[in-house]
Short mmCIF file of N, CA, C and O and ligand atoms in Angstrom, two decimals:
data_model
loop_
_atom_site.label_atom_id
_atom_site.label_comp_id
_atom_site.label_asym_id
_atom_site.label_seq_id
_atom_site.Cartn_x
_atom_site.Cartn_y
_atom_site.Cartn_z
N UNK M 388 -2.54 30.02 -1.16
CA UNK M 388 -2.43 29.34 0.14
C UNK M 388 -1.82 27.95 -0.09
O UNK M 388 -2.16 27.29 -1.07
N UNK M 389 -0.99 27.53 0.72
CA UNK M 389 -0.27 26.02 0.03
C UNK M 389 -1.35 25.31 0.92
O UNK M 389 -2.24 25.61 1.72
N UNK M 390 -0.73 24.11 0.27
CA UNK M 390 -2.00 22.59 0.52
C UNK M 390 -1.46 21.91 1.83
O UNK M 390 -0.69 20.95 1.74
N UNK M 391 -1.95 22.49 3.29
CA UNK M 391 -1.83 21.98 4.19
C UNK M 391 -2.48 20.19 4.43
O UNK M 391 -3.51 20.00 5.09
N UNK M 392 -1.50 18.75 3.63
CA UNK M 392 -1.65 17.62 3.89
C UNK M 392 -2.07 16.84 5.40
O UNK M 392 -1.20 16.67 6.26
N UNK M 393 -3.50 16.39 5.60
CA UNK M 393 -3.58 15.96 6.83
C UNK M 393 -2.74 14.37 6.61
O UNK M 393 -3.02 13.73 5.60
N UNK M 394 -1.74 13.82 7.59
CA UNK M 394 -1.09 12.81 7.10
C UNK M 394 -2.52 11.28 7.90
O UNK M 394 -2.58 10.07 7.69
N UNK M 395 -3.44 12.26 8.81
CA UNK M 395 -4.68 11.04 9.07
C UNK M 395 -5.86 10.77 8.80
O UNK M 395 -6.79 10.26 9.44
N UNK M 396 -5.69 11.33 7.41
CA UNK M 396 -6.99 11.05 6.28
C UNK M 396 -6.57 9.49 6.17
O UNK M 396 -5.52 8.93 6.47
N UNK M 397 -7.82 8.99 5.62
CA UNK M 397 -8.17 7.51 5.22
C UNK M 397 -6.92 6.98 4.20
O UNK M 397 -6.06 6.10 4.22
N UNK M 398 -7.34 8.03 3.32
CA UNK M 398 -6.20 7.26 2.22
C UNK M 398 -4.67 7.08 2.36
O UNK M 398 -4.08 6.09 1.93
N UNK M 399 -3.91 8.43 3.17
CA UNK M 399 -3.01 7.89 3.74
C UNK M 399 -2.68 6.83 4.59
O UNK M 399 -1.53 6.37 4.55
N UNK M 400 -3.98 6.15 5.76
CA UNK M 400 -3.58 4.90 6.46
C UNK M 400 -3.85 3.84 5.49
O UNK M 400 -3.57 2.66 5.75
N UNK M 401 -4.23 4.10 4.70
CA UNK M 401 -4.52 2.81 3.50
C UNK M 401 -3.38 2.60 2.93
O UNK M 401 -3.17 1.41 2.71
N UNK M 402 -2.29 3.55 2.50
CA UNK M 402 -0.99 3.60 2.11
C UNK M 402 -0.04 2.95 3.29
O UNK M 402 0.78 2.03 3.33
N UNK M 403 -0.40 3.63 3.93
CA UNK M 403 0.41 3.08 5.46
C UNK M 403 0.03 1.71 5.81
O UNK M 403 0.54 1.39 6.88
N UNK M 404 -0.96 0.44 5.10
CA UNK M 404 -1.25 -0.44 5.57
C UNK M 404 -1.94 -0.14 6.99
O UNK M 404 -1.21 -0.61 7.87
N UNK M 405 -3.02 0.43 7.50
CA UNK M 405 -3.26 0.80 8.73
C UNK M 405 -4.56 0.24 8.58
O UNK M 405 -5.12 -0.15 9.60
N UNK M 406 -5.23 0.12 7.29
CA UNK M 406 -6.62 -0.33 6.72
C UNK M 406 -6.32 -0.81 5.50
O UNK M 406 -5.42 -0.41 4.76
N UNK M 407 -7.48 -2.13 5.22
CA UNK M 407 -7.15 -2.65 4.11
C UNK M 407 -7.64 -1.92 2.86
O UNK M 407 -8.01 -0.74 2.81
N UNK M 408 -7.58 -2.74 1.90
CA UNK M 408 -8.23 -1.81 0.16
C UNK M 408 -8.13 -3.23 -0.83
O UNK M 408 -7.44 -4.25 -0.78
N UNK M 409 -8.93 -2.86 -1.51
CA UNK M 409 -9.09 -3.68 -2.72
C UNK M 409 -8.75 -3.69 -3.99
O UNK M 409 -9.47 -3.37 -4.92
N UNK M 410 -7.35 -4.16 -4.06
CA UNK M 410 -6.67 -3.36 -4.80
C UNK M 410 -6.66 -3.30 -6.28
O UNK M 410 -6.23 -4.41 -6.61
N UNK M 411 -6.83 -2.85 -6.99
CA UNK M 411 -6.96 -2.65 -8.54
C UNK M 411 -5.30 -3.13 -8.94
O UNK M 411 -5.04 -4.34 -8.89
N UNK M 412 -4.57 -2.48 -9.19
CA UNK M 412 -3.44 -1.68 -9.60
C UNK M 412 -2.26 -1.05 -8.46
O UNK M 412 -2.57 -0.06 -7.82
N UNK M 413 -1.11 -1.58 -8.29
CA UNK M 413 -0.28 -0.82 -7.72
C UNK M 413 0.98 -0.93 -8.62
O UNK M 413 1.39 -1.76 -9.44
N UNK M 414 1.54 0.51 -7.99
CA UNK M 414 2.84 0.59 -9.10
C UNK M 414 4.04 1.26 -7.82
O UNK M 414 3.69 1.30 -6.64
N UNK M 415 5.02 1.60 -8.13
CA UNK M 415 5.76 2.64 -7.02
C UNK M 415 5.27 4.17 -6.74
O UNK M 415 5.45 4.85 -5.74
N UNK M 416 4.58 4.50 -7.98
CA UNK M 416 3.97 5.47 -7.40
C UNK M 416 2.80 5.94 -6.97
O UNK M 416 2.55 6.85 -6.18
N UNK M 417 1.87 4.98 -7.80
CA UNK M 417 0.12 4.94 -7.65
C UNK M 417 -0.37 3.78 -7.07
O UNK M 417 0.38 2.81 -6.96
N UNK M 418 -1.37 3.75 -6.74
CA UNK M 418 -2.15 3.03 -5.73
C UNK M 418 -3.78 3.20 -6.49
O UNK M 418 -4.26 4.32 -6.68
N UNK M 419 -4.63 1.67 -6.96
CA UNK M 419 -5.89 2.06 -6.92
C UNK M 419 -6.47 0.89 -6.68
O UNK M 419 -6.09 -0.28 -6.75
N UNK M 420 -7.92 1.65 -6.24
CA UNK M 420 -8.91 0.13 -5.27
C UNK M 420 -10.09 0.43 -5.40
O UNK M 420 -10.54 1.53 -5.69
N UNK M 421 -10.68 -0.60 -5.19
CA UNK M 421 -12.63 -0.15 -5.70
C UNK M 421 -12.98 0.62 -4.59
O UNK M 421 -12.59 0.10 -3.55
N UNK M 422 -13.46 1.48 -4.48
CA UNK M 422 -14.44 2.30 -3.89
C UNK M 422 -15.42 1.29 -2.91
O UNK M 422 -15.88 0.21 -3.25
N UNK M 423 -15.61 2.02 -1.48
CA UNK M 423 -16.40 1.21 -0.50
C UNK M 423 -17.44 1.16 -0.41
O UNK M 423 -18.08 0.54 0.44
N UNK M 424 -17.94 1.99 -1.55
CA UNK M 424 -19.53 2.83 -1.27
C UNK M 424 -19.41 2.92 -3.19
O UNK M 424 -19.48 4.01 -3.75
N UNK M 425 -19.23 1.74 -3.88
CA UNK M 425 -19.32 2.16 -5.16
C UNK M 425 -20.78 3.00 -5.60
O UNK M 425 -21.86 2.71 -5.08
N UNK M 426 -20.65 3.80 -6.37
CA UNK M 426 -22.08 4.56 -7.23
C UNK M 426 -22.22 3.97 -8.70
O UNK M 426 -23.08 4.46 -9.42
N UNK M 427 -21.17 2.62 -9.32
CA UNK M 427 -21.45 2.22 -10.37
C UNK M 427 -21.40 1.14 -10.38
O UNK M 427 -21.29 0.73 -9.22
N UNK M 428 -21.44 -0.09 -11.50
CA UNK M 428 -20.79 -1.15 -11.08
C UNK M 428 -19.23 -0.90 -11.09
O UNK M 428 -18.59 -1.52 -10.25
N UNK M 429 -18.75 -0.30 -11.69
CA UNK M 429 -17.16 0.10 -11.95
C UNK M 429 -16.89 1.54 -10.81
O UNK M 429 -17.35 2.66 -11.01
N UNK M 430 -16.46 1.32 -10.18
CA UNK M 430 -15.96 2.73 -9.05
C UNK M 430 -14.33 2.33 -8.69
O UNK M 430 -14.01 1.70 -7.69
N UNK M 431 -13.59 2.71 -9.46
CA UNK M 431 -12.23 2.12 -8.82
C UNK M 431 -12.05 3.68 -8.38
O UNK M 431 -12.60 4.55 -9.05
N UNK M 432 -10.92 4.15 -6.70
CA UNK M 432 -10.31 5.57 -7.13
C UNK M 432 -9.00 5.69 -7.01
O UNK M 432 -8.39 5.49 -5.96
N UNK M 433 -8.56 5.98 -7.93
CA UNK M 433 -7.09 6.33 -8.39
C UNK M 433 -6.15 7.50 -7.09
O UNK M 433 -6.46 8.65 -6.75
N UNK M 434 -4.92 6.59 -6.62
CA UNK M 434 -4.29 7.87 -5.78
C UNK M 434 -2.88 7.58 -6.27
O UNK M 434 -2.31 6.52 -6.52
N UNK M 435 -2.53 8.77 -6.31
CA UNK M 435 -0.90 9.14 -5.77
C UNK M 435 -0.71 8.52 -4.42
O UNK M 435 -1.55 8.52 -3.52
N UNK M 436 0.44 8.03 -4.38
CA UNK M 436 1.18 7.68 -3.21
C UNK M 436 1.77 8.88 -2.47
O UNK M 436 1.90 8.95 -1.25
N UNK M 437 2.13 9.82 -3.36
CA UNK M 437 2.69 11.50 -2.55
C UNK M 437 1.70 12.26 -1.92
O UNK M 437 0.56 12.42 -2.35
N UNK M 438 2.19 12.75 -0.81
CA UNK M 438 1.02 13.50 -0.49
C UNK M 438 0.40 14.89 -0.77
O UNK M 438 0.66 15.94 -0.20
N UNK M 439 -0.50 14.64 -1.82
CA UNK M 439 -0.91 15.75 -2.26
C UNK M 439 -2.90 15.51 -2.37
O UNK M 439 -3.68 14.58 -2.57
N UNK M 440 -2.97 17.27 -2.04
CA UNK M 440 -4.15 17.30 -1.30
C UNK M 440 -5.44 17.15 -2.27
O UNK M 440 -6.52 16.64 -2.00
N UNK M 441 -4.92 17.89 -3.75
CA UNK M 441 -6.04 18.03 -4.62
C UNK M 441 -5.19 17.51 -6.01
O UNK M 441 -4.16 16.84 -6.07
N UNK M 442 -5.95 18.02 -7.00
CA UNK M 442 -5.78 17.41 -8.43
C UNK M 442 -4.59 19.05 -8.67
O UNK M 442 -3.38 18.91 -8.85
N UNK M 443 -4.94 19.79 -8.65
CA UNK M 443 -4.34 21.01 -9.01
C UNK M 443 -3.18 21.04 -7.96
O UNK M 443 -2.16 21.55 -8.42
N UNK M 444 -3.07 20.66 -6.80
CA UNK M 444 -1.80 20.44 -5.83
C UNK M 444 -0.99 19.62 -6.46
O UNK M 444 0.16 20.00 -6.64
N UNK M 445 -1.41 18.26 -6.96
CA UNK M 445 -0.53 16.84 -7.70
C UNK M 445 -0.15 17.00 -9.19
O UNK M 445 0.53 16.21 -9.86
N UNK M 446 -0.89 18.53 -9.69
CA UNK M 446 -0.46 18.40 -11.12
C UNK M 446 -0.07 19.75 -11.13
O UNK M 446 -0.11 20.28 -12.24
N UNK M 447 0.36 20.59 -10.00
CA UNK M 447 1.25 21.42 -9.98
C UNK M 447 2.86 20.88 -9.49
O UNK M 447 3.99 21.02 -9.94
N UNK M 448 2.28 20.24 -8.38
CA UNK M 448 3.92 19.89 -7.95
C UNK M 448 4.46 18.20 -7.77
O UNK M 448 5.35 17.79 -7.02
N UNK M 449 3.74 17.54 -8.56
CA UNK M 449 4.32 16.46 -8.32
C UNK M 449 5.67 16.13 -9.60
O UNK M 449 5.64 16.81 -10.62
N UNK M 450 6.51 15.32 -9.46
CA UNK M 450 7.03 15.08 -10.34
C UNK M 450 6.29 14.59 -11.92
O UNK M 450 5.14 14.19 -12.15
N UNK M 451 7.58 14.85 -12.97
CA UNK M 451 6.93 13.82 -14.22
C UNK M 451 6.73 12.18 -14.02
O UNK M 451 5.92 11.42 -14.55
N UNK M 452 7.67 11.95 -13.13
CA UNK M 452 7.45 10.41 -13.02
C UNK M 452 5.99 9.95 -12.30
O UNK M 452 5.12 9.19 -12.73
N UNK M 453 6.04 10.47 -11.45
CA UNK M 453 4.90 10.50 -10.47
C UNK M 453 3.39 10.79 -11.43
O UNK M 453 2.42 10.05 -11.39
N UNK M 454 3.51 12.09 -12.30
CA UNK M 454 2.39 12.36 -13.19
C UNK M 454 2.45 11.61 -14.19
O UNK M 454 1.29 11.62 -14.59
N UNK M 455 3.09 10.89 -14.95
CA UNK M 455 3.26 9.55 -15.96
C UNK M 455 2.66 8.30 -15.63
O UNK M 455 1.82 7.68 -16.29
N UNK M 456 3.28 7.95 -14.35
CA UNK M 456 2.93 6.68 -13.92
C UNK M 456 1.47 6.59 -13.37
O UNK M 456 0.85 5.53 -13.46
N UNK M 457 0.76 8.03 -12.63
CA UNK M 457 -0.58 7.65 -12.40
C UNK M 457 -1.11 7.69 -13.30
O UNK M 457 -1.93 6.77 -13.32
N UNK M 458 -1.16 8.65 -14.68
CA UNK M 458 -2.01 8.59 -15.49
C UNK M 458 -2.07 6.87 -16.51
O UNK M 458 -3.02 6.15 -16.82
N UNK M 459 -1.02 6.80 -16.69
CA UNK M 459 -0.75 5.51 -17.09
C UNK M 459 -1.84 4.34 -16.37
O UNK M 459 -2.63 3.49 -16.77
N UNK M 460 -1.47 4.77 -15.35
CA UNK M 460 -2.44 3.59 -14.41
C UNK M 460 -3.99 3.82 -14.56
O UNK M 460 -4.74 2.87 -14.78
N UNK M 461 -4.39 5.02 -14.44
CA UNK M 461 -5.88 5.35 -15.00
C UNK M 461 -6.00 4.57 -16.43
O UNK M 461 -6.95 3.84 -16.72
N UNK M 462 -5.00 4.83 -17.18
CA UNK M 462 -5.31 3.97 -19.14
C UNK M 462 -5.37 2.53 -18.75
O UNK M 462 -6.27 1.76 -19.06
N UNK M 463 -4.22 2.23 -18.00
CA UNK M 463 -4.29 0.58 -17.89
C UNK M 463 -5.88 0.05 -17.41
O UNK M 463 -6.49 -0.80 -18.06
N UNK M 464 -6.48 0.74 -16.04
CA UNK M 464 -7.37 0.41 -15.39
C UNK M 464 -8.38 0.05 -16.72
O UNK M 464 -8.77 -1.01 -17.21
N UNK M 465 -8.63 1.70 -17.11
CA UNK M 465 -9.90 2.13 -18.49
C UNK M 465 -10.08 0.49 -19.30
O UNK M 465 -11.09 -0.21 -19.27
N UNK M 466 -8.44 0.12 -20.17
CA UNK M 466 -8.26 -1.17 -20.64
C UNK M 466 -8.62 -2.04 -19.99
O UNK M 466 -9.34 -2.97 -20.36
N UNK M 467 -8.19 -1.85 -18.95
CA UNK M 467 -8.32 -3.75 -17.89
C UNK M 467 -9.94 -4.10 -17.78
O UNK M 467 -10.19 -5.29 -17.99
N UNK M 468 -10.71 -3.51 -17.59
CA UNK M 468 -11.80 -3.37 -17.23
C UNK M 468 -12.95 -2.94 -18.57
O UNK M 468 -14.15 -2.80 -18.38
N UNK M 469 -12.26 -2.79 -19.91
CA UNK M 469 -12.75 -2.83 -20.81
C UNK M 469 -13.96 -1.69 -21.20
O UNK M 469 -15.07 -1.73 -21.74
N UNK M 470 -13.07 -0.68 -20.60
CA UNK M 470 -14.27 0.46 -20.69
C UNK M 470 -13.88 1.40 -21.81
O UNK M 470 -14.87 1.75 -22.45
N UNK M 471 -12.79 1.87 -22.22
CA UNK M 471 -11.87 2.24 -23.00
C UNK M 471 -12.80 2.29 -24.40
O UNK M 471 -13.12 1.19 -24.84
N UNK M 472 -13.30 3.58 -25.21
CA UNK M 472 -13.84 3.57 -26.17
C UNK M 472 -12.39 3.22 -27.35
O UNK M 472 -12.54 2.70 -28.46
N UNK M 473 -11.52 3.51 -26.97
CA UNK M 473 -10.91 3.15 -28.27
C UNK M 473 -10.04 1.93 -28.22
O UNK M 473 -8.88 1.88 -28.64
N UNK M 474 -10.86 0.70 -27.54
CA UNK M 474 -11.31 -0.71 -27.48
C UNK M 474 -12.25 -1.46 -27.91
O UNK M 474 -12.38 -2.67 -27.78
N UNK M 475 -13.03 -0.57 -28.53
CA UNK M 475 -14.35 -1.07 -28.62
C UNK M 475 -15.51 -1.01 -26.65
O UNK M 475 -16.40 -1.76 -26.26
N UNK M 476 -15.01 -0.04 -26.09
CA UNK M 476 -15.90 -0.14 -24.66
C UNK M 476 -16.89 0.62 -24.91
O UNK M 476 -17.10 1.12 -26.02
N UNK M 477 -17.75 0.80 -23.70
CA UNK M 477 -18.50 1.49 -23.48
C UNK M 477 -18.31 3.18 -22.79
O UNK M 477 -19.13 4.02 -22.43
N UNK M 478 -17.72 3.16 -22.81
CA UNK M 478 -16.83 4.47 -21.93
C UNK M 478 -17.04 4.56 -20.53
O UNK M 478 -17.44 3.56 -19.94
N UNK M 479 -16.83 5.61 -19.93
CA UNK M 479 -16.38 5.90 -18.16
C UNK M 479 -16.51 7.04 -18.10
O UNK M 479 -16.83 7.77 -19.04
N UNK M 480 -16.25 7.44 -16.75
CA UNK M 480 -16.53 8.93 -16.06
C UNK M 480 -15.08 9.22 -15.33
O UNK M 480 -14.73 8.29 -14.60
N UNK M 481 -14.43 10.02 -15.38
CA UNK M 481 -13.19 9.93 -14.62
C UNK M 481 -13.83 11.62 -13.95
O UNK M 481 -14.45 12.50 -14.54
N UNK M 482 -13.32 11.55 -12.39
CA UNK M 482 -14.30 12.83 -11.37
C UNK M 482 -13.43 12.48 -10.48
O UNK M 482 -13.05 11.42 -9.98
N UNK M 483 -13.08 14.07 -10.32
CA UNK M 483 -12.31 14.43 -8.81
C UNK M 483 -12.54 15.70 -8.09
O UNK M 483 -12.33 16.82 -8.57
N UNK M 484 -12.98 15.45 -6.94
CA UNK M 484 -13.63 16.60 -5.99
C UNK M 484 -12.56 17.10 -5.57
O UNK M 484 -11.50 16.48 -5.46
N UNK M 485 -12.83 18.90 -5.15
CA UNK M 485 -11.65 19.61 -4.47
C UNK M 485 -12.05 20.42 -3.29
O UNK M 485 -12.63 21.50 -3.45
N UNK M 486 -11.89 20.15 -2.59
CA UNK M 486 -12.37 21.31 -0.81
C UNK M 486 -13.77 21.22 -1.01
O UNK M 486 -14.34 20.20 -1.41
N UNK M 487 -14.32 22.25 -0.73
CA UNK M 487 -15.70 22.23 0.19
C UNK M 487 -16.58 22.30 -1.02
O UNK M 487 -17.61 21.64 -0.96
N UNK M 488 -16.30 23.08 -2.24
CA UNK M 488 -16.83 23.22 -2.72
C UNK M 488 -17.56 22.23 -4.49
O UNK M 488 -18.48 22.32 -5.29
N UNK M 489 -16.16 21.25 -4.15
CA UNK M 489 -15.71 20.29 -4.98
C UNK M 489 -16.54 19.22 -4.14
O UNK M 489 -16.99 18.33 -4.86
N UNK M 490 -16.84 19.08 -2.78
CA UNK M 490 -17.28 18.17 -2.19
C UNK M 490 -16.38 16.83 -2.15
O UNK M 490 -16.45 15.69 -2.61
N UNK M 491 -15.63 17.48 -1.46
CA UNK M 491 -14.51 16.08 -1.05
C UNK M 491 -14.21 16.06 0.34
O UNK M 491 -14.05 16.92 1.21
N UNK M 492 -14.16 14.27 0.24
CA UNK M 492 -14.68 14.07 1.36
C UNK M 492 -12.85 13.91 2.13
O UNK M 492 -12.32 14.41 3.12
N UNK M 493 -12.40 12.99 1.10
CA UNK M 493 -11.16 12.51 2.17
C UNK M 493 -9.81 13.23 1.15
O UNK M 493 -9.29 12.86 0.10
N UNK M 494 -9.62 14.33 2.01
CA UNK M 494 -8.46 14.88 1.82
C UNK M 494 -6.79 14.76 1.33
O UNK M 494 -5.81 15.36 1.77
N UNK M 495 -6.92 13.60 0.12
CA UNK M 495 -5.85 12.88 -0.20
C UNK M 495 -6.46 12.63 -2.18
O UNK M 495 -7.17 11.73 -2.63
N UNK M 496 -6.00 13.45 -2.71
CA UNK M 496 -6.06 13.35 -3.68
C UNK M 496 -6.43 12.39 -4.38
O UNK M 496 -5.63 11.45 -4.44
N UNK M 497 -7.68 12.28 -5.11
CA UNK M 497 -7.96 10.85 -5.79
C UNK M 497 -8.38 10.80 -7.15
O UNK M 497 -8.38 11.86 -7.78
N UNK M 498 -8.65 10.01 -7.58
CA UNK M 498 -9.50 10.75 -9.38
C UNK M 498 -10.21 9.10 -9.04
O UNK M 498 -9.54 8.07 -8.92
N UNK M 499 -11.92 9.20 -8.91
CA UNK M 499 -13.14 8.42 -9.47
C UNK M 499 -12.79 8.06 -10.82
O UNK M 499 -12.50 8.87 -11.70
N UNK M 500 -12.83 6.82 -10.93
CA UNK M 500 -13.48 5.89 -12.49
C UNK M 500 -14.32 5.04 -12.09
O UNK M 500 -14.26 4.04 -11.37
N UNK M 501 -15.57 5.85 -12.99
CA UNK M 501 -16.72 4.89 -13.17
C UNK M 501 -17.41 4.83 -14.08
O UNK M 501 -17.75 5.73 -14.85
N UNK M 502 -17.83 3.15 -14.09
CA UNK M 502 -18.18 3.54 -15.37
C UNK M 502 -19.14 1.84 -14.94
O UNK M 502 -19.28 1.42 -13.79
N UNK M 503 -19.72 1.06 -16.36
CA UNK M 503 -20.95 -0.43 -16.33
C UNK M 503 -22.07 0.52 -16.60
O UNK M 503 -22.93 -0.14 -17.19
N UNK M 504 -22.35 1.37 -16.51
CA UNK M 504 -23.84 1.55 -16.86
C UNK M 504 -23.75 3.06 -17.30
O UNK M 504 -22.78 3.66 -16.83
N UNK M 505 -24.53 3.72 -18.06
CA UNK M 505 -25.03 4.94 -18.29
C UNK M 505 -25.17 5.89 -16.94
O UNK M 505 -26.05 5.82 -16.08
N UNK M 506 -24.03 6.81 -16.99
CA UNK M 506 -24.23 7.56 -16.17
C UNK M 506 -24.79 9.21 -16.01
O UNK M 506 -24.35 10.02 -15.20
N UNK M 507 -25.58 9.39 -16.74
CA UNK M 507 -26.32 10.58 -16.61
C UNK M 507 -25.75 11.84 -17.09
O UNK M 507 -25.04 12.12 -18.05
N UNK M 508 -26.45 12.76 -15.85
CA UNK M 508 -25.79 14.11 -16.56
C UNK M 508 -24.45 14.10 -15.51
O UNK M 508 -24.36 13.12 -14.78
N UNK M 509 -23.39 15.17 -15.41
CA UNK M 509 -22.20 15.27 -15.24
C UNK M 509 -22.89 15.67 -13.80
O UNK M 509 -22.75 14.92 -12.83
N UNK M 510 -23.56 16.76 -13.72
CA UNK M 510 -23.49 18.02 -12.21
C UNK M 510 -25.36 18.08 -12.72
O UNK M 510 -25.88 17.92 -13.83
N UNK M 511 -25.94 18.37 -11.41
CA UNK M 511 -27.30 18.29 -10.86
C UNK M 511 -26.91 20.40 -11.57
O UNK M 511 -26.05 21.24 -11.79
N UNK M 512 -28.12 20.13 -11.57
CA UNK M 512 -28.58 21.80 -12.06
C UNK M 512 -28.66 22.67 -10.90
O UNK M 512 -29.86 22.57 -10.66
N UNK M 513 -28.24 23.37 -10.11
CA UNK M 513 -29.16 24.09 -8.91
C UNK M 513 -30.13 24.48 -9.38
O UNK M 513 -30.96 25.06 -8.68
P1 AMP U 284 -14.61 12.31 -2.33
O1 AMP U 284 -15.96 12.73 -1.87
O2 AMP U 284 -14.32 12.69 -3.77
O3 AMP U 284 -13.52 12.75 -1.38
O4 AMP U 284 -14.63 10.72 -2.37
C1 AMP U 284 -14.21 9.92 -1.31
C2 AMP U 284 -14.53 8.50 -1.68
O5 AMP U 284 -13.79 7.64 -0.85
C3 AMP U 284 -16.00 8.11 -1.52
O6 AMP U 284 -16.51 7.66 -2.77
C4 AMP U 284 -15.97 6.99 -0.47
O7 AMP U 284 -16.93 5.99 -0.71
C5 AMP U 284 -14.55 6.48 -0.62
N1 AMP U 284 -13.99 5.83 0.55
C6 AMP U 284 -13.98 6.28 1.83
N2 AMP U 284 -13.34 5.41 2.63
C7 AMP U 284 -12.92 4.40 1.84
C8 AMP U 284 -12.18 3.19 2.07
N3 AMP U 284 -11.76 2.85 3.30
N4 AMP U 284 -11.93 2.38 1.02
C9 AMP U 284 -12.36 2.71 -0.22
N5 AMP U 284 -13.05 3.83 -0.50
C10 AMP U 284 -13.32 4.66 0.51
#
């Protein structure tokens, strides 16, 4: 089934300047900002500027430039913020939800980094 993009999810008017953000990192192709509702002290979430719906939508069809430059921006962040084990950090959590079952909320592809404190187990047990 292809990835029907809603263009009036949150993160697109955040791109669109329609709402503000706090911005981490911008590049021409990525975009990242702390989280509004952080769960760590560190919650930045990482987006593509293209519109793509999930992680498997953006790393099926986005370009190499496009997949270079965000990941890049996730390493820079990891560094900037000094979480980066092969810095001497403490490490991070990098998490991205997909549809209903992934539990995502805003329909614009993102990847979670978090990290300042010990974060547990990965997924609750049912
Ligand atoms: P997910 O459940 O993976 O789709 O995560 C969506 C995330 O977006 C949540 O952690 C929200 O706190 C965050 N969020 C929602 N609206 C905003 C906003 N305007 N600025 C920053 N983060 C937001």
């Amino acid at each position: 089934m292809p990835h029907a993009y809603d263009p009036t999810n949150i993160f697109a008017r955040i791109l669109r300047g329609e709402i503000p953000n706090k911005t981490v990192v911008e590049t021409a192709h990525t975009l990242a900002f702390h989280d509004i509702a952080p769960q760590a002290p560190v919650h930045v979430l990482v987006i593509p500027k293209g519109a793509y719906v999930t992680f498997d939508h953006f790393a099926a069809e986005a370009s190499a430039e496009e997949l270079v430059d965000f990941h890049r921006v996730c390493a820079q962040i990891c560094a900037d913020l000094g979480l980066s084990i092969g810095s001497g950090g403490p490490g991070y959590r990098a998490i991205t939800n997909a549809g209903g079952d992934g539990g995502q909320e805003v329909p614009h592809y993102h990847l979670h980094l978090l990290g300042g404190r010990p974060l547990g187990r990965m997924v609750e047990r049912a």
